[in-house]
PDB file of C-alpha atoms and ligand atoms in Angstrom:
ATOM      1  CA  UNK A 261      89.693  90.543  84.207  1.00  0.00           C
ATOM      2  CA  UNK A 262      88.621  93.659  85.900  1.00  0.00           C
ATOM      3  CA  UNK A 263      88.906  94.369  89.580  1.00  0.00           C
ATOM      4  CA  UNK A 264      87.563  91.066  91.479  1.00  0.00           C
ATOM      5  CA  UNK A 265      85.742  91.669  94.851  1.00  0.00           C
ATOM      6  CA  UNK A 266      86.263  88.469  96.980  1.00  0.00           C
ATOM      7  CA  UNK A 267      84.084  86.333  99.106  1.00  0.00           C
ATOM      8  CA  UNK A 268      84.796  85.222 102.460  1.00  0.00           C
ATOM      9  CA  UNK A 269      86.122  81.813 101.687  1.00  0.00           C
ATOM     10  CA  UNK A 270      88.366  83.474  98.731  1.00  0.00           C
ATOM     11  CA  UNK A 271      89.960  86.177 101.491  1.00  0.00           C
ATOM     12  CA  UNK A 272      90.324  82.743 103.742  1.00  0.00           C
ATOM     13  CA  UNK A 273      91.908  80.907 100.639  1.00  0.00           C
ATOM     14  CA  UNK A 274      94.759  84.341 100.550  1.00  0.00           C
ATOM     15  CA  UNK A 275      95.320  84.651 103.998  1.00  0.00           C
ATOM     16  CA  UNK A 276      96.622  81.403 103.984  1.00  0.00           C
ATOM     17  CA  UNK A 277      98.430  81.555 101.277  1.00  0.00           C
ATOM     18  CA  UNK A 278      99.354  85.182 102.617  1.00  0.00           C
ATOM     19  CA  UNK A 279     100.843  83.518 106.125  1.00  0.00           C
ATOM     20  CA  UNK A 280     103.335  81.519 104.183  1.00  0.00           C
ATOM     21  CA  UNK A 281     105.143  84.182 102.787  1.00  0.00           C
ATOM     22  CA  UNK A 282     104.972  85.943 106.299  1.00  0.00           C
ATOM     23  CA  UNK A 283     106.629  82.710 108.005  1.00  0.00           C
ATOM     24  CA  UNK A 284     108.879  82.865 105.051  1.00  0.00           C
ATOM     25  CA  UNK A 285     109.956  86.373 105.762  1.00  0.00           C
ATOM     26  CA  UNK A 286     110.154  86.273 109.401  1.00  0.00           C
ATOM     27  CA  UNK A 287     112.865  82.764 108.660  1.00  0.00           C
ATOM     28  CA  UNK A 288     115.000  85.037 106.137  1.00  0.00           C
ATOM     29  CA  UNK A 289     114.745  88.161 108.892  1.00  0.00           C
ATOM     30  CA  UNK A 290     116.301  85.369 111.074  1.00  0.00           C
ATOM     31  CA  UNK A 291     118.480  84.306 109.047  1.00  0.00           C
ATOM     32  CA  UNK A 292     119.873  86.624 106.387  1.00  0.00           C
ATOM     33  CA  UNK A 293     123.621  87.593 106.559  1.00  0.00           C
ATOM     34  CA  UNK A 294     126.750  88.470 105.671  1.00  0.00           C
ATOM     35  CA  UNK A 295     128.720  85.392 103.444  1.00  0.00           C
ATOM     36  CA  UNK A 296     125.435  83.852 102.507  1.00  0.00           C
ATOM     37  CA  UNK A 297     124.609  84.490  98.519  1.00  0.00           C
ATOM     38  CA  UNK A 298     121.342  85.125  97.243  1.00  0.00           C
ATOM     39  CA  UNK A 299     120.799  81.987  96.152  1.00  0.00           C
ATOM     40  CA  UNK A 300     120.861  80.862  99.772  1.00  0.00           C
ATOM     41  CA  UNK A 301     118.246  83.182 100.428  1.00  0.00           C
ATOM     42  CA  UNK A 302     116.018  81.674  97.848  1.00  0.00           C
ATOM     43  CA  UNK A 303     116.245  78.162  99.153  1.00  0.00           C
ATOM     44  CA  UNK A 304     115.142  79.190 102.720  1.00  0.00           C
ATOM     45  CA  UNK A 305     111.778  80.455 100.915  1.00  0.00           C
ATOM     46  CA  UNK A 306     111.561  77.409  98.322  1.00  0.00           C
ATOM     47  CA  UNK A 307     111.916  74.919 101.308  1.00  0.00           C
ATOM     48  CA  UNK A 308     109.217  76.616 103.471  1.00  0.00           C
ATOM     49  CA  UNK A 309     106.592  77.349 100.656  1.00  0.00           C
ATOM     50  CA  UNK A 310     107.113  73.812  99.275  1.00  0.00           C
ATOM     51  CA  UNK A 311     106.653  71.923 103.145  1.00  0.00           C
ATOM     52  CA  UNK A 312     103.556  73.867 103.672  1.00  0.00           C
ATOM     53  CA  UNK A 313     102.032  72.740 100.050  1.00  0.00           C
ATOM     54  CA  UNK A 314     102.340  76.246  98.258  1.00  0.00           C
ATOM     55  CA  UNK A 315     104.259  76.711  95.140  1.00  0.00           C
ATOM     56  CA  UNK A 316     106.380  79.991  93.485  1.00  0.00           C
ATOM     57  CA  UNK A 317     103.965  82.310  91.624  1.00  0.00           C
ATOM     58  CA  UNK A 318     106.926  83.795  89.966  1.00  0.00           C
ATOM     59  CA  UNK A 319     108.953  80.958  88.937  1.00  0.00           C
ATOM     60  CA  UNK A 320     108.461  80.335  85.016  1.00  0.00           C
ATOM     61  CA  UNK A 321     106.807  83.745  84.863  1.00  0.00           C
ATOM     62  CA  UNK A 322     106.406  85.124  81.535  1.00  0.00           C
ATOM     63  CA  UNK A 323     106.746  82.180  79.733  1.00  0.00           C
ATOM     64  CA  UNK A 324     108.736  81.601  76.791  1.00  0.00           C
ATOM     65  CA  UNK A 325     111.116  83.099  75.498  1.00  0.00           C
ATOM     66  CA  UNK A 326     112.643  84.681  78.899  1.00  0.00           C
ATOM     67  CA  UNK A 327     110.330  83.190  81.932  1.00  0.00           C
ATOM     68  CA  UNK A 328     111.282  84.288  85.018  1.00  0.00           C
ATOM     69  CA  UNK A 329     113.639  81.633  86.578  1.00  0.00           C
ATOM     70  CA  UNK A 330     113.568  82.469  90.160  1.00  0.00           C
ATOM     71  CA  UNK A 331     111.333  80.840  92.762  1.00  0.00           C
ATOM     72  CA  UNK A 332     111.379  84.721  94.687  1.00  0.00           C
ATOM     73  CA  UNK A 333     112.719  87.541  93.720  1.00  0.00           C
ATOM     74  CA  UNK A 334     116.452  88.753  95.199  1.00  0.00           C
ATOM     75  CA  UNK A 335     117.441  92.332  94.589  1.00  0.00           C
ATOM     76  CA  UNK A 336     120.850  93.514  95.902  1.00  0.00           C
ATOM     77  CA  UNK A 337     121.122  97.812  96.043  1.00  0.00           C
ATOM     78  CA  UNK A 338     120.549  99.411  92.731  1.00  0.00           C
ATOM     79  CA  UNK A 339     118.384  96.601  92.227  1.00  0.00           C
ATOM     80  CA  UNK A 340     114.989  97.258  92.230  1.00  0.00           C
ATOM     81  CA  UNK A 341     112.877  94.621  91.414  1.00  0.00           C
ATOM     82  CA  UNK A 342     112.799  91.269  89.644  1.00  0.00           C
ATOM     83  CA  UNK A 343     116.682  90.638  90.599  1.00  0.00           C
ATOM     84  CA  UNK A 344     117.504  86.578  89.893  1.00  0.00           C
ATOM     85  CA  UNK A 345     119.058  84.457  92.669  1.00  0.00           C
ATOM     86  CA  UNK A 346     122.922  83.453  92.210  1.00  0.00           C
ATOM     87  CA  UNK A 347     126.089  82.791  93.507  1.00  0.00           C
ATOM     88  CA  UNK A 348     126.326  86.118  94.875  1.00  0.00           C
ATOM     89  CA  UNK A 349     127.436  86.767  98.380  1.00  0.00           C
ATOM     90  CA  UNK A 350     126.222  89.250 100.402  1.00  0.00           C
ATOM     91  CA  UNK A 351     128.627  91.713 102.310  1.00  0.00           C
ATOM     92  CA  UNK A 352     128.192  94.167 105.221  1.00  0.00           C
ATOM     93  CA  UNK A 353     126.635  97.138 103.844  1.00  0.00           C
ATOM     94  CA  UNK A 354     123.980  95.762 101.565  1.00  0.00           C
ATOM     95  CA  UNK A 355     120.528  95.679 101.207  1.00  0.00           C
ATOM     96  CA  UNK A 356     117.920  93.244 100.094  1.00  0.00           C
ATOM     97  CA  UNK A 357     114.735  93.127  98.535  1.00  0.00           C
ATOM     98  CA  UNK A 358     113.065  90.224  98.836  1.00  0.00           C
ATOM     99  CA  UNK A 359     109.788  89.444  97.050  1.00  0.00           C
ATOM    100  CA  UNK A 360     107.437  86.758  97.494  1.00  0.00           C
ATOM    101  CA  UNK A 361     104.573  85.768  95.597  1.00  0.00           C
ATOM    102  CA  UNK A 362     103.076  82.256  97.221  1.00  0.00           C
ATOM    103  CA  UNK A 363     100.141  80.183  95.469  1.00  0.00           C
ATOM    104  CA  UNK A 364      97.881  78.212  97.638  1.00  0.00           C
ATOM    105  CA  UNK A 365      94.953  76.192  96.340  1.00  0.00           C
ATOM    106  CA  UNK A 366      94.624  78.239  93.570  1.00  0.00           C
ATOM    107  CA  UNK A 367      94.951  81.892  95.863  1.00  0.00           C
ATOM    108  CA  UNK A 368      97.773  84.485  95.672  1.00  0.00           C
ATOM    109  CA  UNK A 369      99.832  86.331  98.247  1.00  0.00           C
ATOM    110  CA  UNK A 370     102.547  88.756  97.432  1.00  0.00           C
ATOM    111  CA  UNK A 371     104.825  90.605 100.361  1.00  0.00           C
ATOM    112  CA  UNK A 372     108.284  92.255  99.756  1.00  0.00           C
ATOM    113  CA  UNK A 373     110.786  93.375 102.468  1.00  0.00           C
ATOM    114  CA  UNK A 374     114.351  95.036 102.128  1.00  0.00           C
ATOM    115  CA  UNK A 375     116.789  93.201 104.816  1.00  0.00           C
ATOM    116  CA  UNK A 376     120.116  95.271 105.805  1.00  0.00           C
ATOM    117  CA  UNK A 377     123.245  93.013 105.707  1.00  0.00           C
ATOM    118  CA  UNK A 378     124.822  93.804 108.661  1.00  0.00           C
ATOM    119  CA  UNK A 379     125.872  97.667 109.258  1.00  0.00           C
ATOM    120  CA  UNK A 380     124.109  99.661 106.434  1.00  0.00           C
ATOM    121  CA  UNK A 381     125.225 103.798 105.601  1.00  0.00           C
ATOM    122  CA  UNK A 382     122.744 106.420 107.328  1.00  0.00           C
ATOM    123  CA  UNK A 383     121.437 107.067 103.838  1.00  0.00           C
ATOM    124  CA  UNK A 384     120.710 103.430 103.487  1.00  0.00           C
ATOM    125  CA  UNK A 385     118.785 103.721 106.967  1.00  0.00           C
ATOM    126  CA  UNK A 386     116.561 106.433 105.964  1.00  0.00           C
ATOM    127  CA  UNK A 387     115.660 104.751 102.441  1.00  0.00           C
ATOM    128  CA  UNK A 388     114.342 101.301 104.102  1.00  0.00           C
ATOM    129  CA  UNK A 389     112.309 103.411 106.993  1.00  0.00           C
ATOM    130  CA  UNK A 390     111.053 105.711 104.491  1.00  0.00           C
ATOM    131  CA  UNK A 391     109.976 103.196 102.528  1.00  0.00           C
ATOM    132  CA  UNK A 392     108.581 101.369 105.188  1.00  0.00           C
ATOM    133  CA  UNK A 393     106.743 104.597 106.533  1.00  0.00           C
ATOM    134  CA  UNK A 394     105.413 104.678 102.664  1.00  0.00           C
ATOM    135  CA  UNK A 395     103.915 101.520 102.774  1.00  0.00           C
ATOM    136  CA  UNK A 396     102.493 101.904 106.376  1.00  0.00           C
ATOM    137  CA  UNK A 397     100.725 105.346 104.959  1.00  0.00           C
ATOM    138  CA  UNK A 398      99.551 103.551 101.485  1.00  0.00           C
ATOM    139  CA  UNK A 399      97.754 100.995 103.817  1.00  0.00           C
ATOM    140  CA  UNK A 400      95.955 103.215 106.194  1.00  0.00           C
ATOM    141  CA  UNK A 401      94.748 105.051 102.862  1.00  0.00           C
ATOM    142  CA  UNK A 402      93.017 101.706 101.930  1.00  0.00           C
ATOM    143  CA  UNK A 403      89.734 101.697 103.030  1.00  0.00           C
ATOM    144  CA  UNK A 404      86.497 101.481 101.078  1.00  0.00           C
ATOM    145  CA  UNK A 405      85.262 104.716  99.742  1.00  0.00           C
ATOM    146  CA  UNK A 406      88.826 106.539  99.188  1.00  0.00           C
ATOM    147  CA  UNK A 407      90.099 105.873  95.242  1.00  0.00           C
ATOM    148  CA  UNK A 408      93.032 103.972  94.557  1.00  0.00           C
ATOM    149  CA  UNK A 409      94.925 107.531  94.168  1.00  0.00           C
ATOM    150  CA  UNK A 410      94.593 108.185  98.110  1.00  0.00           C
ATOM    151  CA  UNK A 411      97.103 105.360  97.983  1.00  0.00           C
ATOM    152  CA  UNK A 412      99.095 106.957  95.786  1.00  0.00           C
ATOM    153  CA  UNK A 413      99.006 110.335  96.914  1.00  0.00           C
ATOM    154  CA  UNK A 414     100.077 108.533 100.645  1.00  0.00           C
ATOM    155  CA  UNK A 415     102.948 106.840  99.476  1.00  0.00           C
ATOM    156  CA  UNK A 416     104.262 109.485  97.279  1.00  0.00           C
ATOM    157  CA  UNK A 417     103.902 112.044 100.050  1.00  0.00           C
ATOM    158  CA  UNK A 418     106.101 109.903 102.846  1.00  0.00           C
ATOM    159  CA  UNK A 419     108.806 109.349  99.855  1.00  0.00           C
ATOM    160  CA  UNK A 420     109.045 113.139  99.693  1.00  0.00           C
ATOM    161  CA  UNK A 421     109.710 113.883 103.253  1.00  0.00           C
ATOM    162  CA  UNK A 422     112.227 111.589 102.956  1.00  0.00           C
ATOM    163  CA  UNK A 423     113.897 112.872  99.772  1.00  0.00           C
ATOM    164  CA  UNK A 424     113.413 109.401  98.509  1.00  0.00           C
ATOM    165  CA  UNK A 425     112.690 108.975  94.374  1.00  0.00           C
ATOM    166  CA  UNK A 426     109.532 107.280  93.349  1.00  0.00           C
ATOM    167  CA  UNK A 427     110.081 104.354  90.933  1.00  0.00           C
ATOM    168  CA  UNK A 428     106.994 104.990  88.440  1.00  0.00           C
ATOM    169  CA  UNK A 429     107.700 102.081  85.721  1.00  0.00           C
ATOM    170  CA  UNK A 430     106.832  98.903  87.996  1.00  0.00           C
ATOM    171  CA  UNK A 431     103.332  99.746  90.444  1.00  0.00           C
ATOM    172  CA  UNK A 432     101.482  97.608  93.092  1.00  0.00           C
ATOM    173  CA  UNK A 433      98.266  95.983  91.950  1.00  0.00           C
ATOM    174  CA  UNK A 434      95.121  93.855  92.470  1.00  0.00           C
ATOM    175  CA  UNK A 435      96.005  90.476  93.545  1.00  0.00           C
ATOM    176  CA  UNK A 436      94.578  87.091  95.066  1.00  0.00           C
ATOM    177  CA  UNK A 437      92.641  84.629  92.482  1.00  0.00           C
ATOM    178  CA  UNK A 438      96.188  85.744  90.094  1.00  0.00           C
ATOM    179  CA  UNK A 439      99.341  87.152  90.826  1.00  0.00           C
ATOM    180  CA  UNK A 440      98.230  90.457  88.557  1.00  0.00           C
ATOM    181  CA  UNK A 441      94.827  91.657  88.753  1.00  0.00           C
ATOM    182  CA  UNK A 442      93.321  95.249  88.200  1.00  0.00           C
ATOM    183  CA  UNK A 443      93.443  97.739  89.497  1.00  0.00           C
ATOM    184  CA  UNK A 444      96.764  99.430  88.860  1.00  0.00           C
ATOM    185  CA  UNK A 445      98.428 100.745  92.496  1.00  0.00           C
ATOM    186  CA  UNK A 446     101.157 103.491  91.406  1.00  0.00           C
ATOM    187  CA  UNK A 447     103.334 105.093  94.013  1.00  0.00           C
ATOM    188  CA  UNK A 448     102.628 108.697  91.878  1.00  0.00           C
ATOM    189  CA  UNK A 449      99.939 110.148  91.718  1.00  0.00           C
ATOM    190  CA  UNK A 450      99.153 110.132  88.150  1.00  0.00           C
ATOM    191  CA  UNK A 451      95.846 111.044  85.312  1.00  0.00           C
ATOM    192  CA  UNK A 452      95.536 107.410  85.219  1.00  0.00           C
ATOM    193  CA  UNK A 453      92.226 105.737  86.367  1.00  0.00           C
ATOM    194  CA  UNK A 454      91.838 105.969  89.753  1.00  0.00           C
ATOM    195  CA  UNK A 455      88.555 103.307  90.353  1.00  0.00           C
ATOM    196  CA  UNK A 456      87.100 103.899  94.198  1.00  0.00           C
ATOM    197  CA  UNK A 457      88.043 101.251  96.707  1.00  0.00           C
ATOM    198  CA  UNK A 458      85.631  98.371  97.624  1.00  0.00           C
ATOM    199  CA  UNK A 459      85.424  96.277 100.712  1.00  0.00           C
ATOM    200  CA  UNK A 460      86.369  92.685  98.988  1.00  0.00           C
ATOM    201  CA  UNK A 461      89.132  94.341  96.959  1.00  0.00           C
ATOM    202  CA  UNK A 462      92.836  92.800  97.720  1.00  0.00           C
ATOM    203  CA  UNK A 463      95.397  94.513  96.375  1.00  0.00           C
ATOM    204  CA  UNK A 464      98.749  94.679  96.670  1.00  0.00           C
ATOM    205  CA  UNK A 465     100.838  97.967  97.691  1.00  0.00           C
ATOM    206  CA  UNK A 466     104.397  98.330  97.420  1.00  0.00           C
ATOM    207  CA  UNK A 467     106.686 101.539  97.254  1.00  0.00           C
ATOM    208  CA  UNK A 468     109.817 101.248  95.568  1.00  0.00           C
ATOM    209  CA  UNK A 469     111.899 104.093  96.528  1.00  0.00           C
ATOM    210  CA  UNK A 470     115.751 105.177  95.750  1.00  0.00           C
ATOM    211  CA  UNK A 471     118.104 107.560  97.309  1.00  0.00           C
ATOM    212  CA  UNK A 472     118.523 109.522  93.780  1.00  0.00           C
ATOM    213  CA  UNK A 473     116.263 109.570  90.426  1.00  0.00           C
ATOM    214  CA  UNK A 474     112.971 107.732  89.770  1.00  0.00           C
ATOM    215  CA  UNK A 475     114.660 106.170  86.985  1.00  0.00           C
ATOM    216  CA  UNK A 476     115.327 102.529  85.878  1.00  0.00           C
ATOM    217  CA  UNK A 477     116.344 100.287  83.378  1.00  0.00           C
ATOM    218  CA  UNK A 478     116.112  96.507  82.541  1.00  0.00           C
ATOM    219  CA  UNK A 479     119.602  94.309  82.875  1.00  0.00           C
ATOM    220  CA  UNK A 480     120.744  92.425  80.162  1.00  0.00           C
ATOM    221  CA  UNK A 481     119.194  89.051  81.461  1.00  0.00           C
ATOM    222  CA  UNK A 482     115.626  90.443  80.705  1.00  0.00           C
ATOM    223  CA  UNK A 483     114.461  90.606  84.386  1.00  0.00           C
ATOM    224  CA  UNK A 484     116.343  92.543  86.876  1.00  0.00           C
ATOM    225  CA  UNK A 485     115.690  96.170  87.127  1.00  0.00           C
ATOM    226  CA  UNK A 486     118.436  98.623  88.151  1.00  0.00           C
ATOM    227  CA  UNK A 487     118.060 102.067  89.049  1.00  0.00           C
ATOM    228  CA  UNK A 488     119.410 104.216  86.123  1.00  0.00           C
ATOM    229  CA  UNK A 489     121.973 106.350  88.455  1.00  0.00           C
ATOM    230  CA  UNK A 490     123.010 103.367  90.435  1.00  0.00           C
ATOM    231  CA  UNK A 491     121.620 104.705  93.466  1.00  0.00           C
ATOM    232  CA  UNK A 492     120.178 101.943  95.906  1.00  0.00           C
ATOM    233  CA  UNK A 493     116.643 101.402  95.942  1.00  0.00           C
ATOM    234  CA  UNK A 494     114.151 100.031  98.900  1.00  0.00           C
ATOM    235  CA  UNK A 495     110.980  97.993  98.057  1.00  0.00           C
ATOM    236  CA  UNK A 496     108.110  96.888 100.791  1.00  0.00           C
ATOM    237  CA  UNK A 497     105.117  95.180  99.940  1.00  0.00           C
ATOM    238  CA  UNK A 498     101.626  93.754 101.397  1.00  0.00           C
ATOM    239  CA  UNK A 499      99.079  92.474 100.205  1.00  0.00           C
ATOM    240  CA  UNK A 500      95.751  94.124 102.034  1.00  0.00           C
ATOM    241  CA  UNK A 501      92.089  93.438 101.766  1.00  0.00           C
ATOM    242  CA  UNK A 502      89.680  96.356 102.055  1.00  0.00           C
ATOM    243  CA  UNK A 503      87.754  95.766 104.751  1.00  0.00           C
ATOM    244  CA  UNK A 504      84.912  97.560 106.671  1.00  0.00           C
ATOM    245  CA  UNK A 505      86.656  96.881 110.015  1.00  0.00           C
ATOM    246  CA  UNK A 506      89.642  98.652 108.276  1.00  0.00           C
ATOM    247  CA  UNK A 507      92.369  97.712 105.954  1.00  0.00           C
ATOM    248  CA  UNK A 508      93.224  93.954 106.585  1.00  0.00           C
ATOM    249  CA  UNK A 509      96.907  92.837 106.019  1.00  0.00           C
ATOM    250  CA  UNK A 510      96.909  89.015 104.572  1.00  0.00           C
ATOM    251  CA  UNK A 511     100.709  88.699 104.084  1.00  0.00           C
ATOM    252  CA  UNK A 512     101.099  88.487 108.102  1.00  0.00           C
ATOM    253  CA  UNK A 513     100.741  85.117 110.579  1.00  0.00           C
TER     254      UNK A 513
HETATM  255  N1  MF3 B 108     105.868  90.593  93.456  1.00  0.00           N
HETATM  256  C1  MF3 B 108     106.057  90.865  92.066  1.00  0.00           C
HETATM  257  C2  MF3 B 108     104.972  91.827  91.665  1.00  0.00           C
HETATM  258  O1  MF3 B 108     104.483  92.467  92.524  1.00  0.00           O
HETATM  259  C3  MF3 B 108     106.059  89.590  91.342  1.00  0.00           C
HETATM  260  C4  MF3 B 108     106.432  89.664  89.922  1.00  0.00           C
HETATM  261  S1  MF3 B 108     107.980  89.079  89.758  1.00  0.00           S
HETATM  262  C5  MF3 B 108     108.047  88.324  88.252  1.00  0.00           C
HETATM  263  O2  MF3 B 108     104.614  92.011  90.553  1.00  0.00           O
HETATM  264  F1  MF3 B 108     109.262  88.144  88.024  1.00  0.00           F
HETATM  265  F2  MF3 B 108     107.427  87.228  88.317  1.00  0.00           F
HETATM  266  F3  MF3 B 108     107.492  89.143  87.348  1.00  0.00           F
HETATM  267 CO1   CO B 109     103.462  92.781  93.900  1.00  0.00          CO
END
């Protein structure tokens, strides 16, 4: 599809669609505790998105012969991304990724934030505020005229003062009229194609880090992605619109 620069009415269309899944974070922020299991979690985001008229972006995902089943995404410690919803309970000590991608009127919104279940380690501390200082410093780096490896260079840089590893297999991306557009947003900085940033673009950011290696693998139920070493991982997400007044966030009320 290419990268897609939006009109006025489209960023309208994905900021509303973007302050569902805020009012759907700030609920499970509330809410989110010790005893509940993940599949809990999902319902408080299923019954918000569905009263305000969105629908899951990532449920049925895929398609056939593995789509994803979740209506978000729950990922408990070493997992990273894409973790399924179940009869799981959460204990003291954990951490939570949620992800949420919310479809409104035919517009996209994707935000991610790790939750601590009650009292997490000091190691478990630094990974969500690096991650969340990542994310912070990939935004500011989104303006119109940088390339889409300031980003990269931002993120990557924050993960390293924090002695945090850098997922590289899953990256942020263009997002808004789908759930996946161009252009690519890695947390490395890498020889891929780096395409200069537009006022119009949206795109998603979001820094997966771990305490230990960079490494992952894929579960046996085709979706949830673990870090290789078992050590926990952090993910936050926006979705931002380049914007001449400065990088917009959408996924906020
Ligand atoms: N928020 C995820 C992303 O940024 C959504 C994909 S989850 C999937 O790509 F399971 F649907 F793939
Ligand atoms: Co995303």
């Amino acid at each position: 599809m290419g990268i897609t620069i939006k009109n006025q009415q489209q960023l309208e269309g994905i900021r509303k669609a973007g302050r569902i899944v805020a009012e759907v974070h700030n609920t499970i922020g509330e809410r989110i505790q010790p005893g509940m299991t993940t599949r809990a979690v999902e319902l408080i985001a299923k019954n918000i998105v569905l009263a305000r008229g969105g629908k899951s972006a990532t449920l049925g995902y895929g398609g056939q012969p593995n789509p994803y089943p979740g209506f978000v995404c729950v990922s408990v410690n070493d997992e990273v991304v894409h973790g399924i919803a179940s009869d799981r309970f959460l204990f003291d000590g954990d951490i939570v990724s949620v992800d949420i991608v919310v479809e409104l009127n035919g517009y996209f919104a994707d935000a991610t934030m790790s939750y601590a279940i009650g009292t997490i380690s000091q190691r478990d501390e630094e990974l969500m505020e690096g991650t969340k200082l990542a994310l912070s410093a990939g935004i500011a780096a989104a303006v119109e005229g940088n390339r889409v490896q300031d980003i990269s260079e931002a993120v990557s840089k924050v993960a390293k003062q924090f002695g945090l590893g850098v997922v590289r297999d899953l990256v942020g991306h263009g997002v808004g009229l789908k759930m996946h557009e161009d252009p690519q947003i890695p947390n490395y900085v890498s020889r891929g194609p780096s395409p200069r940033l537009r006022n119009g673009m949206v795109i998603a950011i979001e820094p997966m880090l771990t305490t230990g290696s960079w490494r992952v693998e894929t579960a046996n139920d085709g979706w949830t992605v673990k870090t290789f070493d078992g050590s926990n991982a952090a993910h936050f997400e926006h979705t931002v619109a380049i914007n001449p007044g400065g990088p917009q966030i959408m996924t906020r009320l």
